[in-house]
Short mmCIF file of C-alpha atoms in Angstrom, two decimals:
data_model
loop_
_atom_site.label_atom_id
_atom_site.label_comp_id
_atom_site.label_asym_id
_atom_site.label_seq_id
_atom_site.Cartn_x
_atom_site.Cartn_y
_atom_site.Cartn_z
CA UNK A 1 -5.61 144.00 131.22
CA UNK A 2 -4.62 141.80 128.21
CA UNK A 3 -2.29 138.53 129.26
CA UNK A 4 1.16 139.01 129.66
CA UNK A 5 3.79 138.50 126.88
CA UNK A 6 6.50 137.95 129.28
CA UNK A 7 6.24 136.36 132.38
CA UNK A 8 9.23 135.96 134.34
CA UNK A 9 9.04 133.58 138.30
CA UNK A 10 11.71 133.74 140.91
CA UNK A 11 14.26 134.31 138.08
CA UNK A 12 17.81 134.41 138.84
CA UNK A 13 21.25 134.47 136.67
CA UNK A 14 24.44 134.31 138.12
CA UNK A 15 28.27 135.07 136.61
CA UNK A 16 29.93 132.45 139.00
CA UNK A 17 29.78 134.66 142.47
CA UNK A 18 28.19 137.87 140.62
CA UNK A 19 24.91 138.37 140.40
CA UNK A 20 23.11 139.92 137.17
CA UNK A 21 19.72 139.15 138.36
CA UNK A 22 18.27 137.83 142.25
CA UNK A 23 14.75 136.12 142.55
CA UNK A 24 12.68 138.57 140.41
CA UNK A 25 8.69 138.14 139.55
CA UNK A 26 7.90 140.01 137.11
CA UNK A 27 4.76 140.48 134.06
CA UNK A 28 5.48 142.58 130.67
CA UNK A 29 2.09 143.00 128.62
CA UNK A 30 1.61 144.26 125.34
CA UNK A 31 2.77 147.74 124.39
CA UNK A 32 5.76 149.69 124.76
CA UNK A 33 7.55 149.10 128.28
CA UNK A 34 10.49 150.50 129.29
CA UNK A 35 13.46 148.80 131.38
CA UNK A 36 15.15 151.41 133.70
CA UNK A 37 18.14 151.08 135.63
CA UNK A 38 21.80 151.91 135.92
CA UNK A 39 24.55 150.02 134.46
CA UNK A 40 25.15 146.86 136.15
CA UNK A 41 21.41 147.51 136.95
CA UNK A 42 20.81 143.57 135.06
CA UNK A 43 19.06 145.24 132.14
CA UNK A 44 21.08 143.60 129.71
CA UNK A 45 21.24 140.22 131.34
CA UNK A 46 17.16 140.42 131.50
CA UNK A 47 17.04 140.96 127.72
CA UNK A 48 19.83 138.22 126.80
CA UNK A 49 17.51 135.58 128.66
CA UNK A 50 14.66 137.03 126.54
CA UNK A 51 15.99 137.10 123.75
CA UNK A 52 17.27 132.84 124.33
CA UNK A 53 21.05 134.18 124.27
CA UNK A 54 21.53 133.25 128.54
CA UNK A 55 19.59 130.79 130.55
CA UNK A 56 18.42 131.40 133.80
CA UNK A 57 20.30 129.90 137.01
CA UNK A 58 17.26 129.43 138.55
CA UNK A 59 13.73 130.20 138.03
CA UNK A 60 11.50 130.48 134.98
CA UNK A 61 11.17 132.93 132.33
CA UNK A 62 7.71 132.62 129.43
CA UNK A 63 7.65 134.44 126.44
CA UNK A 64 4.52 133.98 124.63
CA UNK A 65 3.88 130.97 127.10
CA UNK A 66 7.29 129.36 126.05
CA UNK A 67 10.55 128.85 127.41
CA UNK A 68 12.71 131.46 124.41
CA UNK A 69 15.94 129.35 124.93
CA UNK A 70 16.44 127.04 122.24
CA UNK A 71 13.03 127.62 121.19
CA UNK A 72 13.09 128.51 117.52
CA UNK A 73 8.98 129.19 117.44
CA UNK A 74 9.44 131.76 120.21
CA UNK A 75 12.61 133.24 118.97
CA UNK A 76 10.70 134.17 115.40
CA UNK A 77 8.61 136.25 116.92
CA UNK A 78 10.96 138.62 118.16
CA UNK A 79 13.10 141.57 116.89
CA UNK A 80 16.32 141.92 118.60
CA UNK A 81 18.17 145.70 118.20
CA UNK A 82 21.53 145.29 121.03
CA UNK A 83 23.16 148.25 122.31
CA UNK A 84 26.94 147.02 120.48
CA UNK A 85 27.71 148.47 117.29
CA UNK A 86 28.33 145.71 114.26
CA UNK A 87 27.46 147.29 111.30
CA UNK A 88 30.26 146.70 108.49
CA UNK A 89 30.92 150.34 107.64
CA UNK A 90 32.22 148.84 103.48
CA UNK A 91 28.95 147.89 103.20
CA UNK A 92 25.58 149.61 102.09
CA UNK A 93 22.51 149.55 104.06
CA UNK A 94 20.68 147.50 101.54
CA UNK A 95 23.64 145.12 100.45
CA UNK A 96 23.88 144.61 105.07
CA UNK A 97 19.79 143.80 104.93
CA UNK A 98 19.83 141.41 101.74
CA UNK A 99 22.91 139.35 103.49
CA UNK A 100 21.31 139.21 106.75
CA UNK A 101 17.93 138.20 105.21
CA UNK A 102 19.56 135.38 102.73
CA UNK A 103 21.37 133.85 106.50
CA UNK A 104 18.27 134.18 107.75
CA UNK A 105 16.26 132.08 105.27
CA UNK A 106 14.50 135.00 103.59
CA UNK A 107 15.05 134.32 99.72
CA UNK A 108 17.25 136.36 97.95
CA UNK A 109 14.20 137.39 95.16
CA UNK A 110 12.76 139.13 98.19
CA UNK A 111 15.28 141.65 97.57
CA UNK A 112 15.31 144.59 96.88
CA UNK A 113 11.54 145.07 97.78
CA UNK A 114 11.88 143.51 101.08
CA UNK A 115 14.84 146.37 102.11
CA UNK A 116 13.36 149.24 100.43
CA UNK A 117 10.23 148.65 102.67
CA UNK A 118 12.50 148.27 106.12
CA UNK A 119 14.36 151.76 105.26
CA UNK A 120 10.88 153.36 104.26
CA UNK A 121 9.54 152.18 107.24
CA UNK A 122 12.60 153.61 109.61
CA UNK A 123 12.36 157.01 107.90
CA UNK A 124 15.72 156.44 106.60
CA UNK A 125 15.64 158.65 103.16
CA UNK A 126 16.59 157.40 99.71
CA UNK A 127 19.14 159.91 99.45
CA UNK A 128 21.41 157.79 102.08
CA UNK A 129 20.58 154.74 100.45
CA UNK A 130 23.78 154.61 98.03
CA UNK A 131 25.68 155.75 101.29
CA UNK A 132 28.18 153.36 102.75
CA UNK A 133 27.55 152.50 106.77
CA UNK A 134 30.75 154.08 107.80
CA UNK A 135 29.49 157.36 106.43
CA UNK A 136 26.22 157.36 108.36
CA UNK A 137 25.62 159.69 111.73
CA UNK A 138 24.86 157.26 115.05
CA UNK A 139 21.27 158.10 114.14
CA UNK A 140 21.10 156.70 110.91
CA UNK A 141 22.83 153.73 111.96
CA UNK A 142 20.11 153.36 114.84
CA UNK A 143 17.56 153.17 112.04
CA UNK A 144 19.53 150.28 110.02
CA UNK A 145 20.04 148.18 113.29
CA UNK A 146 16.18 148.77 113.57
CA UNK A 147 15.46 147.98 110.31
CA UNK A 148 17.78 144.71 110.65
CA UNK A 149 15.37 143.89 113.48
CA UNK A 150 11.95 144.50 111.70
CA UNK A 151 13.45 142.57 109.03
CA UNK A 152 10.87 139.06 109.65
CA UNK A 153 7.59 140.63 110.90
CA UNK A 154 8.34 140.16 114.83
CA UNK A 155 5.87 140.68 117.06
CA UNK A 156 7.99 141.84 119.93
CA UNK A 157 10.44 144.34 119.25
CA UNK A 158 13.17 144.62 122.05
CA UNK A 159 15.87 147.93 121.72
CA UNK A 160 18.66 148.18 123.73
CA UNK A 161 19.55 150.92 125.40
CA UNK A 162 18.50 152.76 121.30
CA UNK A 163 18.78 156.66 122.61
CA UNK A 164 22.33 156.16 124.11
CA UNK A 165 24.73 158.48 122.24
CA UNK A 166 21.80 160.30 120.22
CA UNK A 167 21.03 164.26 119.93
CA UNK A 168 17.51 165.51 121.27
CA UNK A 169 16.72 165.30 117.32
CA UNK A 170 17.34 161.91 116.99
CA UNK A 171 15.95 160.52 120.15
CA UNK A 172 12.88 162.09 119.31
CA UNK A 173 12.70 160.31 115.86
CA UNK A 174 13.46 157.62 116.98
CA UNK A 175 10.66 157.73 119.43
CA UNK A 176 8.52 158.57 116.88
CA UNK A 177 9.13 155.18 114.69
CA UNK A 178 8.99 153.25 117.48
CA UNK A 179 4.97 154.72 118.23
CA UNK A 180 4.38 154.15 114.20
CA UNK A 181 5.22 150.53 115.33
CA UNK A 182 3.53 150.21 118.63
CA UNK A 183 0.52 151.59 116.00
CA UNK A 184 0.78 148.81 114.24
CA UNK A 185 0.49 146.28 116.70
CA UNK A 186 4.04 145.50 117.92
CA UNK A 187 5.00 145.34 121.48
CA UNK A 188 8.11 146.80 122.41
CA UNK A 189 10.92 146.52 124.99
CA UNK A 190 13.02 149.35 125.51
CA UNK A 191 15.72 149.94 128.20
CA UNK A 192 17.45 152.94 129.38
CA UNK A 193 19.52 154.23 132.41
CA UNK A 194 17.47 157.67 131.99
CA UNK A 195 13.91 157.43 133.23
CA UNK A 196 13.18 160.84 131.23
CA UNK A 197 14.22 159.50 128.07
CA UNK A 198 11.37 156.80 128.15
CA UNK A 199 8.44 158.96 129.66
CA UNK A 200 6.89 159.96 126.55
CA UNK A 201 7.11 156.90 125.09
CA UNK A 202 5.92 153.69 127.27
CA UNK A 203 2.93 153.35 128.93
CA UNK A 204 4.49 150.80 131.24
CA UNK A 205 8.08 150.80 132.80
CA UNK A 206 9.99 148.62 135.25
CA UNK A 207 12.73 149.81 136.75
CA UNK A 208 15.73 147.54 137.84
CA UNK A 209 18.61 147.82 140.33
CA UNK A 210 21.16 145.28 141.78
CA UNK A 211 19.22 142.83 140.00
CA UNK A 212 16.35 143.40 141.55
CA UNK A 213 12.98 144.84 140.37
CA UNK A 214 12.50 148.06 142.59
CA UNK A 215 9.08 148.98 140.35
CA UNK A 216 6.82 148.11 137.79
CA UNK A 217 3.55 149.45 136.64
CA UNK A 218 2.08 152.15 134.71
CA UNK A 219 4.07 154.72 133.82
CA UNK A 220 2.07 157.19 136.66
CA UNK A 221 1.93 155.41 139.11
CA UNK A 222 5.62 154.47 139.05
CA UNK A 223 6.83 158.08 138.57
CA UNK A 224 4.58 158.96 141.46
CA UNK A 225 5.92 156.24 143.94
CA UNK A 226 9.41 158.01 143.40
#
């Protein structure tokens, strides 16, 4: 098995006397894994010390062999798509991109090249293009947020909780742009409270509750422990 990307000792992160996550050991290789768990599960507190927006209360978390927080290097390499809605429905999807790209240090002659080949590469068709973001279905929106994501080459791509609110339609095209990128040599993170949702998908999963990791592994074996 390859090395881990992720590599997570003994890690803990308390909210004064709540817990989000207790004393967890945990590996996440390359691929497409999925986080399980209910809400309140610590899913989202897992991916906020991943992603170098929490620190740990105790314990250590590696990504790519480095501490994430405060660590621009690490932070570069990854592609963050959160659950919360931000999109600024006045604006269009390209107009959203070229912003976030300029903040970003991307340089604005980058654009429009740079956006037309982040919609092209979320299936988002050039007829919604000229479309504000208010106007666009929870789907299309998903793509954009995805797009937003992809936007500086990451090599680890972390979605979550992507399906919630989507049609069978759209979870399965979603699914299907996430495999184009696992294709192409991106690992992904993606959570879920639905274990169904995800089967298809990841080869791995780990599955969270009351902070605590209940099971991790392949896919199989997991669903076959349960």
């Amino acid at each position: 098995m390859n090395d881990p990307i992720i590599q997570g000792i003994k890690l803990s992160r308390w909210y004064g006397v709540v817990m989000g996550l207790n004393n967890i050991d945990f590996q996440i290789h390359p691929g497409i894994t999925g986080l399980v768990g209910p809400n309140g599960a610590g899913k989202s507190t897992l991916i906020q010390i991943i992603t170098g927006q929490l620190q740990p209360s105790s314990g250590s978390l590696k990504v790519f062999g480095e501490n994430p927080w405060n660590q621009p290097s690490v932070l570069r390499r990854i592609g963050y798509c959160p659950e919360r809605e931000s999109l600024p429905e006045h604006l269009k999807p390209m107009d959203w991109l070229s912003g976030l790209g300029q903040i970003s240090g991307i340089p604005r002659t980058a654009f429009p090249e740079l956006g037309i080949r982040l919609l092209k590469r979320v299936k988002l068709g050039e007829a919604h293009w000229k479309k504000r973001l208010g106007q666009y279905s929870k789907g299309m929106r998903q793509r954009v947020k995805l797009a937003q994501a992809l936007m500086h080459s990451p090599d680890l791509l972390i979605l979550d909780e992507p399906m919630n609110g989507l049609d069978p339609m759209g979870r399965q095209d979603i699914a299907d742009i996430l495999k184009s990128l696992a294709h192409e040599g991106i690992s992904i993170i993606i959570s879920s409270h639905i274990l169904a949702e995800l089967e298809s998908l990841c080869k791995n999963v780990m599955i969270l509750n009351w902070g605590r990791v209940i099971a991790s592994g392949a896919k199989n074996e997991i669903r076959s422990d349960l």
